[in-house]
Coordinates of C-alpha atoms and ligand atoms in Angstrom, one line a residue:
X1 CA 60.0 -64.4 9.1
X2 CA 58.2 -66.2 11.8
X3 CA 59.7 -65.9 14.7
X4 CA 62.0 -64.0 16.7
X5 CA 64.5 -66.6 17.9
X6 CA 64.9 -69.9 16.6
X7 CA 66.5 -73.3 18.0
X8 CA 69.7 -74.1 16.1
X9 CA 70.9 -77.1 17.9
X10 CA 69.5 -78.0 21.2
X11 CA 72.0 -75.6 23.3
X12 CA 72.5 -72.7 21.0
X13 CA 70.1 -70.3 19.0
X14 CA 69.7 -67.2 16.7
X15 CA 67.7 -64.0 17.7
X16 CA 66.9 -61.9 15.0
X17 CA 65.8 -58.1 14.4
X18 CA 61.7 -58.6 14.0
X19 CA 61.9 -55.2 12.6
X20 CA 64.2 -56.3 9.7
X21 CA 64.7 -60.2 10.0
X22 CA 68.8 -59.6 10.5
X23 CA 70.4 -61.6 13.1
X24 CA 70.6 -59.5 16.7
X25 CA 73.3 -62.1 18.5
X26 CA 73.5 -65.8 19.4
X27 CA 72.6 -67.4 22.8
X28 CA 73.5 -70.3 24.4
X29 CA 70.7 -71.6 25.8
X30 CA 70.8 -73.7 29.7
X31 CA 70.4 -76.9 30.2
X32 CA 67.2 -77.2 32.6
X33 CA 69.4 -80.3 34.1
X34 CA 72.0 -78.0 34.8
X35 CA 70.1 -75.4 37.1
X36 CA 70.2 -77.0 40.6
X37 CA 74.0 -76.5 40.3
X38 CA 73.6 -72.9 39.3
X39 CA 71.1 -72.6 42.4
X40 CA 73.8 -74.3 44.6
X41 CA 76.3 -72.4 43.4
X42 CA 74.4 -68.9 43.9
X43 CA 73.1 -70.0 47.3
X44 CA 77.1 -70.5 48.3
X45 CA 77.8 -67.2 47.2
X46 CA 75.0 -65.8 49.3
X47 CA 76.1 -65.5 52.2
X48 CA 79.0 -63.2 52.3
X49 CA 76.6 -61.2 49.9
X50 CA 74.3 -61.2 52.8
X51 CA 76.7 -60.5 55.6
X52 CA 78.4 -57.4 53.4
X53 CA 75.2 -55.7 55.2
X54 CA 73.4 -53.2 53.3
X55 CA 75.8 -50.4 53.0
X56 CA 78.8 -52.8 52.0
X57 CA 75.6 -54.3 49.0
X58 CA 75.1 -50.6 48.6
X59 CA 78.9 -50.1 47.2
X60 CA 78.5 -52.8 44.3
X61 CA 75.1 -51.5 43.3
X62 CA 76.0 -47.8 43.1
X63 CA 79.1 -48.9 41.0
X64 CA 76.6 -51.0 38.6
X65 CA 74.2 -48.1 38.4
X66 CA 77.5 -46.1 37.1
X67 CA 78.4 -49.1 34.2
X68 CA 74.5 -48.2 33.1
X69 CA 75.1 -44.9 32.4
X70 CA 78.7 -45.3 30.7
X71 CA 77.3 -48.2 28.8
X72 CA 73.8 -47.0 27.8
X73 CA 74.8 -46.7 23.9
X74 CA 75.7 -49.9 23.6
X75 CA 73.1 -51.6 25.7
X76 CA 70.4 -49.0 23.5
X77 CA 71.7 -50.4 20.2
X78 CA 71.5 -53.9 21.1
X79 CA 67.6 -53.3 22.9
X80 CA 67.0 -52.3 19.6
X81 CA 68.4 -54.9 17.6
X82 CA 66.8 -57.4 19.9
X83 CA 63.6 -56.1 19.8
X84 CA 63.1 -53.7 16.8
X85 CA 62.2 -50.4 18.7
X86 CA 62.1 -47.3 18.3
X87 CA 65.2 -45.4 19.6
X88 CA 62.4 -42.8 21.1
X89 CA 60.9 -45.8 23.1
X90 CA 64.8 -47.9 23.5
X91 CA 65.8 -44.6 25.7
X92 CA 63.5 -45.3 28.8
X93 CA 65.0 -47.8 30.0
X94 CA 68.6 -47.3 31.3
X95 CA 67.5 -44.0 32.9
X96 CA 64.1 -45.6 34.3
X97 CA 66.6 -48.7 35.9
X98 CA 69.1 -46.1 36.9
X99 CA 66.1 -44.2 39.1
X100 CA 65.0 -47.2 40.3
X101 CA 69.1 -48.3 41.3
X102 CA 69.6 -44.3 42.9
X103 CA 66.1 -44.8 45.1
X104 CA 67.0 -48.3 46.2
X105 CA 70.6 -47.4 47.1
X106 CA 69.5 -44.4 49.2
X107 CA 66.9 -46.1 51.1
X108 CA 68.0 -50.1 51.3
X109 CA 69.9 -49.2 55.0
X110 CA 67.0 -48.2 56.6
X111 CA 64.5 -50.4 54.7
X112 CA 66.1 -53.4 55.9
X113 CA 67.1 -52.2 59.3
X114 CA 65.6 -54.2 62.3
X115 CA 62.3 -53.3 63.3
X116 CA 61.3 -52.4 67.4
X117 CA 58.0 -54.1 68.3
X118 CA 56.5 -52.8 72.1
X119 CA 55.3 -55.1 74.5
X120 CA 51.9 -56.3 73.9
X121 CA 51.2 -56.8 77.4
X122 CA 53.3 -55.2 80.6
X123 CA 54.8 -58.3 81.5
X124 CA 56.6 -58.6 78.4
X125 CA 58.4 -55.5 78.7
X126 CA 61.2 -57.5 80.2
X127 CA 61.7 -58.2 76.5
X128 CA 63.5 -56.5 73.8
X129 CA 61.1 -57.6 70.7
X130 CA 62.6 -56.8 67.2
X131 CA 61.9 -58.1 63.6
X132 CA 64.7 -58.9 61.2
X133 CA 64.4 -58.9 57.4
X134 CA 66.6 -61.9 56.6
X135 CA 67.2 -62.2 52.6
X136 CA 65.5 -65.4 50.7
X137 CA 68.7 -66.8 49.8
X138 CA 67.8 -67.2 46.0
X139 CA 65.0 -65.6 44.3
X140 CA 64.3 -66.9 40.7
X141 CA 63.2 -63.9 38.2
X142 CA 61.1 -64.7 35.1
X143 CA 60.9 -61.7 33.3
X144 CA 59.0 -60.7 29.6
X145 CA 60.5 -59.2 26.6
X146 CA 58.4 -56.2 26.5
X147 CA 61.4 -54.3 28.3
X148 CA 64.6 -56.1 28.4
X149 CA 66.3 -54.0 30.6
X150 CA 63.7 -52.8 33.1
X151 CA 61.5 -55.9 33.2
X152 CA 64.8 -58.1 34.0
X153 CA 66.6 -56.3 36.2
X154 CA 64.1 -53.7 38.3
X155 CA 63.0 -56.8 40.9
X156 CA 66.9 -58.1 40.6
X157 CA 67.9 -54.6 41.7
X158 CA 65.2 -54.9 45.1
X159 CA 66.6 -58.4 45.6
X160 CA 70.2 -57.8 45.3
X161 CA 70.3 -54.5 48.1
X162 CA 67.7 -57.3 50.2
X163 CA 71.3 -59.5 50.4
X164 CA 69.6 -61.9 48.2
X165 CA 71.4 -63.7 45.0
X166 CA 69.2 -63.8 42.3
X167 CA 68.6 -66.5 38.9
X168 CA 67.5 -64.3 36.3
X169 CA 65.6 -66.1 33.6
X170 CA 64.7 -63.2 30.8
X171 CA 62.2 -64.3 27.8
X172 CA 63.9 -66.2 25.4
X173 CA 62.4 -64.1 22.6
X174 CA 65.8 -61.0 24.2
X175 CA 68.0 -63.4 26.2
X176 CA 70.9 -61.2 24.5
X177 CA 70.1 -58.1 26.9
X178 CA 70.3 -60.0 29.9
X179 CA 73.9 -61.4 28.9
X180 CA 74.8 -57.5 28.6
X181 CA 73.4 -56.7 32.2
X182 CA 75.3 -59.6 33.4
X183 CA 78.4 -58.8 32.0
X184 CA 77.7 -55.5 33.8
X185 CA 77.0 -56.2 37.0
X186 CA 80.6 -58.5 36.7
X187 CA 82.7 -55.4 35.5
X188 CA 81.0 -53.6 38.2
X189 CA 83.0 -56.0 41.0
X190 CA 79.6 -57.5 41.2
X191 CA 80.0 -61.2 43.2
X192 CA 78.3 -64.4 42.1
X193 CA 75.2 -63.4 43.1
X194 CA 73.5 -63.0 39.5
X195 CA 73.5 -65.7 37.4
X196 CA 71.5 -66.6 34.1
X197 CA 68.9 -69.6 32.8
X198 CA 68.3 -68.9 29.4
X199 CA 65.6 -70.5 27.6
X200 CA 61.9 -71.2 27.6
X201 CA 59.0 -73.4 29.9
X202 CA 61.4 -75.9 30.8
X203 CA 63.9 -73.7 32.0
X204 CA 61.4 -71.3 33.9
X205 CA 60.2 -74.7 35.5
X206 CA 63.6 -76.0 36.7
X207 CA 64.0 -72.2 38.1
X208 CA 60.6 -72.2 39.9
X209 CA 61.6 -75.8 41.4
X210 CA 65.4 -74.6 42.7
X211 CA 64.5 -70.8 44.5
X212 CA 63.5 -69.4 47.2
X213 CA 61.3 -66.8 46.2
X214 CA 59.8 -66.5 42.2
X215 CA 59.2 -63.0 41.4
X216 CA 57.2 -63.5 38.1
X217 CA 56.4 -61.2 35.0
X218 CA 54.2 -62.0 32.2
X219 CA 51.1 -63.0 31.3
X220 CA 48.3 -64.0 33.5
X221 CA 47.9 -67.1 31.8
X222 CA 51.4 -67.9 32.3
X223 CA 51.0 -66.5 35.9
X224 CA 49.1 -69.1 37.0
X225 CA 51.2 -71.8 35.9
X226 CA 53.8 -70.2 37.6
X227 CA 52.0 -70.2 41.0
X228 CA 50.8 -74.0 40.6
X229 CA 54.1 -75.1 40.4
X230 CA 55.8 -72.8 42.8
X231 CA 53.3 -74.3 45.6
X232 CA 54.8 -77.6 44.9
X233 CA 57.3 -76.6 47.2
X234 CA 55.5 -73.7 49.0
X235 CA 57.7 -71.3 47.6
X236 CA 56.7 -67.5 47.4
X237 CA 55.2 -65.8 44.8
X238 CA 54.8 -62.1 43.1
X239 CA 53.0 -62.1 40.0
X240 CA 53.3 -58.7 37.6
X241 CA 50.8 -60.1 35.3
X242 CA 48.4 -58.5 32.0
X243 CA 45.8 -55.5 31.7
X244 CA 43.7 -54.2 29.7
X245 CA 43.7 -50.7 30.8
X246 CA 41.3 -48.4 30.9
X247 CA 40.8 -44.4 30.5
X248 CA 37.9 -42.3 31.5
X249 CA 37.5 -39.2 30.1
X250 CA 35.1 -36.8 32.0
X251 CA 32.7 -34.0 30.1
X252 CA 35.1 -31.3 32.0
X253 CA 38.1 -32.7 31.0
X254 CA 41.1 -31.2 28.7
X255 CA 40.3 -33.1 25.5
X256 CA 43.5 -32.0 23.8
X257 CA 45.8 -33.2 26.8
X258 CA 43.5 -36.1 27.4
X259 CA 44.1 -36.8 23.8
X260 CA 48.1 -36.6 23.7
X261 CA 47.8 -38.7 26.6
X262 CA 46.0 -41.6 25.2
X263 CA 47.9 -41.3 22.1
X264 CA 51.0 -41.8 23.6
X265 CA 49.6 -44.4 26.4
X266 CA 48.1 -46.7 23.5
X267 CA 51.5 -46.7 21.3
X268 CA 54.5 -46.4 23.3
X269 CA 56.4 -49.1 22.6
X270 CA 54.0 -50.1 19.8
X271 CA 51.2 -50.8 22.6
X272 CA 53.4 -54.0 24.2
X273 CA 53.3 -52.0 27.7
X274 CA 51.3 -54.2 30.6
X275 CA 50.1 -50.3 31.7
X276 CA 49.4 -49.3 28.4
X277 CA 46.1 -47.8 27.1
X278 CA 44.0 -50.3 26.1
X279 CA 40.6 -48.9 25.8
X280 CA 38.5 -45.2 26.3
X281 CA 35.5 -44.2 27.9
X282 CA 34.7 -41.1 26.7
X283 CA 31.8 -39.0 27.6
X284 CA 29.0 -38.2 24.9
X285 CA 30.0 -33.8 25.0
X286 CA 33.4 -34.8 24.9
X287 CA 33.2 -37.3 22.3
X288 CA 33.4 -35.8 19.0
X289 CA 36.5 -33.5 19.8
X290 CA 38.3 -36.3 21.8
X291 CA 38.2 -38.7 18.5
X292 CA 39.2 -35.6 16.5
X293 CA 42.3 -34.2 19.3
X294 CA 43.4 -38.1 18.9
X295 CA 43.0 -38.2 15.0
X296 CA 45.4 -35.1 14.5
X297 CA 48.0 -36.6 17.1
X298 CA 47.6 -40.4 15.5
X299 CA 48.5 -38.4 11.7
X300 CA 51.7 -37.3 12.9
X301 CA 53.1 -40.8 14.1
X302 CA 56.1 -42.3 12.4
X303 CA 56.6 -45.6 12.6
X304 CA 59.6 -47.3 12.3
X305 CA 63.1 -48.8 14.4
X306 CA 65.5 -47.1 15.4
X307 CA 66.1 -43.6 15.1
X308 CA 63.6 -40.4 14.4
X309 CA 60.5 -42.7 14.8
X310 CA 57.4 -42.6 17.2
X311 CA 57.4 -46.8 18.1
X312 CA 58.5 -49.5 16.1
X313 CA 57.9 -53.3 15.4
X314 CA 55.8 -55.8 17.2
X315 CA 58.0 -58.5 18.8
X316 CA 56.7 -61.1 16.5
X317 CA 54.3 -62.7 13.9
X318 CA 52.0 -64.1 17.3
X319 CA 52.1 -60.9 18.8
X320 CA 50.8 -59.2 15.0
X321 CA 48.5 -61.9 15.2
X322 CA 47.1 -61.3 18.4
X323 CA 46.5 -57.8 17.1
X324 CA 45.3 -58.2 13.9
X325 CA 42.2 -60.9 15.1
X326 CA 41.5 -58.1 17.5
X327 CA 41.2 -55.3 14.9
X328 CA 39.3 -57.7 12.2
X329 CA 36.9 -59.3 14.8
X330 CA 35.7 -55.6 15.8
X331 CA 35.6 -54.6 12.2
X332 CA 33.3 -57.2 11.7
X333 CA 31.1 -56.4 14.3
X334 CA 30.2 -53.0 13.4
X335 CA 33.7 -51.2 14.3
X336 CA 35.0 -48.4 12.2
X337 CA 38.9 -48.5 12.2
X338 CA 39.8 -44.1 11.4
X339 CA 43.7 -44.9 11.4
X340 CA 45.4 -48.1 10.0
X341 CA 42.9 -51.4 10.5
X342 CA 45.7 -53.7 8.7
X343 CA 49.3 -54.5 9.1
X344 CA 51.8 -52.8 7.5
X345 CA 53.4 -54.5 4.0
X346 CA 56.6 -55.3 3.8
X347 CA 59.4 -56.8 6.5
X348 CA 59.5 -56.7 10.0
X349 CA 56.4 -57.3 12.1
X350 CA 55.4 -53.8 12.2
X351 CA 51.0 -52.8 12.4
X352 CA 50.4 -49.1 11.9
X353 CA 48.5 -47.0 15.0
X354 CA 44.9 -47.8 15.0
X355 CA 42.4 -46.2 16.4
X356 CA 38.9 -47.9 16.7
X357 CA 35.7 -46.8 16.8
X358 CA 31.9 -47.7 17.3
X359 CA 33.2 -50.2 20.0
X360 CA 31.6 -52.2 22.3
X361 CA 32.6 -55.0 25.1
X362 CA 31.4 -58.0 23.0
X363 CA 34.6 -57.3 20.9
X364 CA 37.8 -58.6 22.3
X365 CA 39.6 -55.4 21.5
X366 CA 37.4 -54.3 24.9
X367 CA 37.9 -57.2 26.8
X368 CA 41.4 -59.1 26.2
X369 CA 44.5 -58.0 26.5
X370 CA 45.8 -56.7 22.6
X371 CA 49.1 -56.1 23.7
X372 CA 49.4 -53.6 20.2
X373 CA 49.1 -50.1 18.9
X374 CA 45.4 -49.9 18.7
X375 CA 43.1 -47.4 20.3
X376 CA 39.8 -48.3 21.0
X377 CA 37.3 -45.6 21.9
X378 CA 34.0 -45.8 23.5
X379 CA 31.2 -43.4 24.0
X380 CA 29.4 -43.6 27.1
X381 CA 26.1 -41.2 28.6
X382 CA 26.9 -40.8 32.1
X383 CA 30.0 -41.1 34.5
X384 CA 28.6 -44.4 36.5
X385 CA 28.6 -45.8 32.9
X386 CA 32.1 -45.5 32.8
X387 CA 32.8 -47.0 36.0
X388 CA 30.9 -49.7 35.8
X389 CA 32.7 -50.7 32.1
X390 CA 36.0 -49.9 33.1
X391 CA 35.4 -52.6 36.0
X392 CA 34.0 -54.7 33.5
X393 CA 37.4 -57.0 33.2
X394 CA 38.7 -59.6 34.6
X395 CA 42.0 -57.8 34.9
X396 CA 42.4 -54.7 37.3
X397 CA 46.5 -53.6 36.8
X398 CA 46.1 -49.5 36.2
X399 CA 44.1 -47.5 35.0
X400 CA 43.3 -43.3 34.1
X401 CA 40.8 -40.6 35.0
X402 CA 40.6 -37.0 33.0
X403 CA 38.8 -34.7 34.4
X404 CA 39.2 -30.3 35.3
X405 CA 38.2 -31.5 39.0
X406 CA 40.9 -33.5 40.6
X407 CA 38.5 -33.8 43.6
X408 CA 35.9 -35.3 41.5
X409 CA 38.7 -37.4 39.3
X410 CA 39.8 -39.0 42.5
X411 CA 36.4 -39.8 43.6
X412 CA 36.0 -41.8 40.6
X413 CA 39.7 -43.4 40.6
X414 CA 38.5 -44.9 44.3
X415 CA 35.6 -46.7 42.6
X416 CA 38.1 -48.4 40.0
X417 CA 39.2 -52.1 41.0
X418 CA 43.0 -52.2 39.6
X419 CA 46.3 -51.7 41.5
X420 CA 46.8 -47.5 40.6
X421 CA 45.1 -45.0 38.9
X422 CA 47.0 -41.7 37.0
X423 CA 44.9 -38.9 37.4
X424 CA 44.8 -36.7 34.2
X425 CA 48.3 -39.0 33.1
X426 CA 49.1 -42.5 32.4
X427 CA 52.0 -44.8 33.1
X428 CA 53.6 -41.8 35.5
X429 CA 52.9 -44.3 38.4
X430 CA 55.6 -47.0 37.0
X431 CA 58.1 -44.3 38.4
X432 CA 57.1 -43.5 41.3
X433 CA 58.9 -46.4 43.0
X434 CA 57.8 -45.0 46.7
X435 CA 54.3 -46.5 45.7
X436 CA 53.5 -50.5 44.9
X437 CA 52.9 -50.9 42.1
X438 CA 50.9 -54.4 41.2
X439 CA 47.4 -55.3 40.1
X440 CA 44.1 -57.2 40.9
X441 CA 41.9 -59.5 39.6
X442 CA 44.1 -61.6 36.9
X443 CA 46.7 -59.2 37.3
X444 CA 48.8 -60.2 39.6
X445 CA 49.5 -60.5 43.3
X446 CA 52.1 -58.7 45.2
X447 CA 53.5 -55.2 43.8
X448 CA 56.6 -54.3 43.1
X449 CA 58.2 -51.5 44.2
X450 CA 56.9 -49.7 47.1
X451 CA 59.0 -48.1 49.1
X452 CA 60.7 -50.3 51.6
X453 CA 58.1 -52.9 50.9
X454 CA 59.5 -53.3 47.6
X455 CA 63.0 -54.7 49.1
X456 CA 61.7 -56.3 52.0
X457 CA 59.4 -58.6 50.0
X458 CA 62.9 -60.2 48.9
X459 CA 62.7 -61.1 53.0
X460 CA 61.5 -63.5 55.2
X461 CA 61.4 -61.9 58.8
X462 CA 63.0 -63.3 61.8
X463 CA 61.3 -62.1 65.2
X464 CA 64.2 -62.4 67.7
X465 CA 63.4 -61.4 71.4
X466 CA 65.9 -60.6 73.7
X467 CA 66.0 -60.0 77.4
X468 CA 66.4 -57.4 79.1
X469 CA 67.2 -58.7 82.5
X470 CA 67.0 -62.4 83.3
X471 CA 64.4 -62.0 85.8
X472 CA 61.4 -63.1 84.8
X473 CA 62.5 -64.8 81.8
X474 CA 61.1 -68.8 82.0
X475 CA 58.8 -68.1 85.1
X476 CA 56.6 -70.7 84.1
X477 CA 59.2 -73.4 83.0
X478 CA 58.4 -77.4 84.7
X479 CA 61.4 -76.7 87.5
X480 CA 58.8 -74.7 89.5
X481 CA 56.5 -75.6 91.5
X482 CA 53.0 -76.1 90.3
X483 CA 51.9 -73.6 93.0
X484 CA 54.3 -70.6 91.3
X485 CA 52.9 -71.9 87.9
X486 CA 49.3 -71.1 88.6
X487 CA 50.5 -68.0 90.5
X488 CA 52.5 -67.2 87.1
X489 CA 49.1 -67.6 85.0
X490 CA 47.8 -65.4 86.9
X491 CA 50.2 -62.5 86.5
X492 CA 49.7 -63.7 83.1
X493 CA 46.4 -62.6 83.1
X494 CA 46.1 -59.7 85.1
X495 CA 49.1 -58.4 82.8
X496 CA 47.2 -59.6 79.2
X497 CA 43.8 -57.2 80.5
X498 CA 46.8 -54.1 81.6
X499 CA 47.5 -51.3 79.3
X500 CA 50.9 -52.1 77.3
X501 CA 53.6 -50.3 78.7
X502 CA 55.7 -48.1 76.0
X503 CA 58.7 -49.8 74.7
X504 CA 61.9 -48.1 76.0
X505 CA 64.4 -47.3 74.4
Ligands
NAD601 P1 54.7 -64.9 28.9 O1 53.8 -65.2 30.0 O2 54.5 -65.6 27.6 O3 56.2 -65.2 29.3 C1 56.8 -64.6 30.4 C2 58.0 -65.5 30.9 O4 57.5 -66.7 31.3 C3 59.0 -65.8 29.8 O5 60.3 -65.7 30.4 C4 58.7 -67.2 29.4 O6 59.8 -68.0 29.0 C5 58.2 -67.8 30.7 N1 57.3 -69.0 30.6 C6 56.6 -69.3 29.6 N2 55.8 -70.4 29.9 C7 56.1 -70.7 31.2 C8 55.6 -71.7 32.1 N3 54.7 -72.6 31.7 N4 56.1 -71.7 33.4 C9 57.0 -70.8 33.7 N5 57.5 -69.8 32.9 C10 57.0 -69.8 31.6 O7 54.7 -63.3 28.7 P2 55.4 -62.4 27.5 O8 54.7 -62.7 26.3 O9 56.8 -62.7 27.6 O10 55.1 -60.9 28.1 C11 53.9 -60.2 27.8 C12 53.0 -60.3 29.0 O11 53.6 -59.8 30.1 C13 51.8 -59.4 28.8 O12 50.6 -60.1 29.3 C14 52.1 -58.2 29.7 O13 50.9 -57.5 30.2 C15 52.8 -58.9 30.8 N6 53.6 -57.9 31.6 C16 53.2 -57.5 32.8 C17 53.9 -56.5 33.5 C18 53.4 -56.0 34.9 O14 54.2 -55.4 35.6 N7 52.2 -56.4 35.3 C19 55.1 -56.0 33.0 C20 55.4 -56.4 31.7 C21 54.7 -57.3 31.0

């Protein structure tokens, strides 16, 4: 087995099981020559979407966030299929996109409410100044294939309550998810405001070329790709891109929690997490009991799809690869591999947890993303040490600090260059959907997320000033006399260098 999906004929193609080599579904895939229609088509549909306002969107996506829940079996067995995970790791997503639907739906009314601006000067107080978050008419989402549900459909959820219609274009390694979610958000009295473009480059291209907005998420390679040919046409871009995280693990930290933590952070979802643990920088007194804490944690693992197992298959044979050069390049250099070191025999592209030793950052299991479930750990003498590695990278997404002293963990979280640090945790900040959550560096511009933020990106912002009484108003238009002009300018003036008055009500 060499892949995960496979061209048939130039419109159709078979996705299979990498963790067994079955066959998951068929997909039909678009024609890129086709997508300008679906964009016309979706930018039609718009606009009643847009004038529903944000309680009428709110209905439709509260009645979606319902179809979730009743159909999270089926949508579970067929992540699975898709992607050969673990059930253990296939159950975060429904309830994660659910979270991120009830948040959305409770605060979209006032997110997207007009703001009041005051005056900036007293003679504009004659003016009612307010800023309106108009939707992009159609935003274009690229997602990955690390999570099917969440990584498709957590922007299109911030899009949908902005009054936007969206083009979804999910990886074409788990297209068959997407056609799910779809199907979903039509039982769910949805309008024609989601529509898919299924398929590879030339698809994401003719997507990039036909929106309004491209919310992007993949890899930073990829990323900047996206963003050269999105400014073809000026359009917008967000880009949720790579990492290579890193944890620091102070002298007066909990090893043992520490440990679990790291565990869990490097292998969920067989390591193919953009937040997940990708390297440790452990303190020398802490060292030897950290390694040991992790050992006894790594031993217990079960690997495996589906049911009663810890993770499961990689997503392909490039991904293995990717994984495998990392873990034979350091054992070539002087690494000591205590768990695993090779992939596993037998079907499916599964590679057992591996946890690496006697590291250092001219390997490229430091320095590039691995995007697997290995677990590199470094020793380091002294807390700047740390630091100063950690911000060694030319990514910056997340990153975590251990430490007894919360004070002292945070002081050392503010001298990390990446878009969120988890004090003594990892990943937690992916749910809290009140904070962005973006990255750095190479990965990625924009957040996701954040509050109302995280809707109103969807927006472009209208500034519409309104009068309060016509006097005033056009004081210095050509009808007057020169004489009131310069008398205007000067009332201009005077008024500029005055204190702003308050905006009433
Ligand atoms: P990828 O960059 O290969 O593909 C992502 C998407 O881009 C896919 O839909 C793909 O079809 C499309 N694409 C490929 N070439 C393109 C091009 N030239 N122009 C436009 N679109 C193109 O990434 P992947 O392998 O699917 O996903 C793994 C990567 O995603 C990892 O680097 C991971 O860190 C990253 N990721 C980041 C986040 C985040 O929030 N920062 C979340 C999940 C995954």
């Amino acid at each position: 087995m060499t892949a995960t999906s496979d061209v048939q004929t130039p419109n159709t193609g078979t996705i299979l099981n990498p963790a067994t080599g079955e066959v998951a579904g068929q997909v039909q895939w678009t024609d890129p020559v086709q997508i300008p229609a679906i964009a016309d088509g979706l930018r039609s549909a718009q606009r009643e979407w847009e004038q529903r306002g944000a309680k009428g969107r709110a209905k439709t996506l509260a009645r979606f966030a319902v179809w979730l829940g009743d159909h999270r079996d089926e949508i579970e067995d067929l992540l699975i299929a898709e992607t050969g995970k673990s059930k253990t790791d296939a159950v975060q997503e429904v309830p994660l996109l659910i979270m991120i639907l009830s948040y959305v739906i409770k605060t979209m009314d006032k997110a997207l409410a007009p703001e009041r601006r005051p005056a900036p000067m007293a003679m504009l107080a004659i003016k009612k100044i307010a800023v309106h978050y108009r939707p992009r008419p159609v935003v274009g989402i690229i997602a990955p294939w690390n999570y099917p549900v969440a990584n498709a459909m957590m922007d299109a959820i911030g899009a949908l309550a902005a009054g936007c219609a969206v083009l979804l274009k999910p990886s074409e390694r788990t297209p068959l998810t997407a056609e799910l979610l779809c199907r979903g958000w039509r039982e769910s009295g949805g309008p024609e405001v989601l529509a898919l473009a299924q398929g590879a480059r030339e698809v994401s291209e003719a997507v990039i070329d036909n929106v309004d907005y491209v919310q992007f998420t993949g890899s930073s390679a990829t990323g900047i790709k996206v963003m050269e040919r999105a400014a073809r046409r000026l359009t917008p871009v967000s880009l949720e891109l790579g990492g290579k995280d890193p944890m620091i693990v102070l002298e007066d930290a909990d090893v043992d929690l520490a440990a679990h933590a790291a565990v869990w952070g490097a292998m969920f979802n067989a390591g193919q997490t953009c937040v997940s643990v990708e390297r440790v920088y452990v303190l020398e007194p802490v060292y030897d009991r950290f390694v040991e804490a992790v050992l006894r944690d790594v031993k217990e693992l079960q690997v495996g799809a589906g049911e009663g197992k810890h993770f499961g298959a990689l997503i392909n044979d490039d991904q293995l690869a990717i994984t495998e050069r990392h873990v034979r390049d350091a054992l070539a250099a002087g690494a000591r591999a205590l768990t695993g070191g090779k992939r596993t025999e037998g079907p499916g592209s599964f590679y057992p947890p591996t946890v690496l030793v006697d590291v250092d950052h001219s390997m490229a299991c430091m320095t590039e993303e691995t995007f697997g479930p290995t677990l590199p750990i470094m020793k380091v003498a002294t807390v700047e040490e740390a630091i100063r590695l950690a911000n060694a990278s030319t990514y910056g997404l997340s990153a975590s600090v251990f430490s007894g002293d919360t004070a002292r963990a945070r002081d050392v979280a503010l001298q990390l260059e990446c878009g969120a640090v988890n004090i003594n945790d990892v990943i937690t900040n992916l749910m809290c959907t009140t904070a962005p959550m973006g990255g750095w560096k190479t990965s990625g511009i924009g957040a996701r997320f954040g509050g109302a933020d995280g809707i109103r990106k969807f927006c472009r912002q209208e500034t519409v000033v309104t009068p309060r009484t016509n006097v005033g108003a056009g004081g210095n238009y050509y009808h007057n006399s020169l004489k009131a002009l310069a008398r205007m300018n000067r009332m201009l003036t005077k008024s500029a260098l005055s204190r702003p008055r308050r905006t009433a009500k």
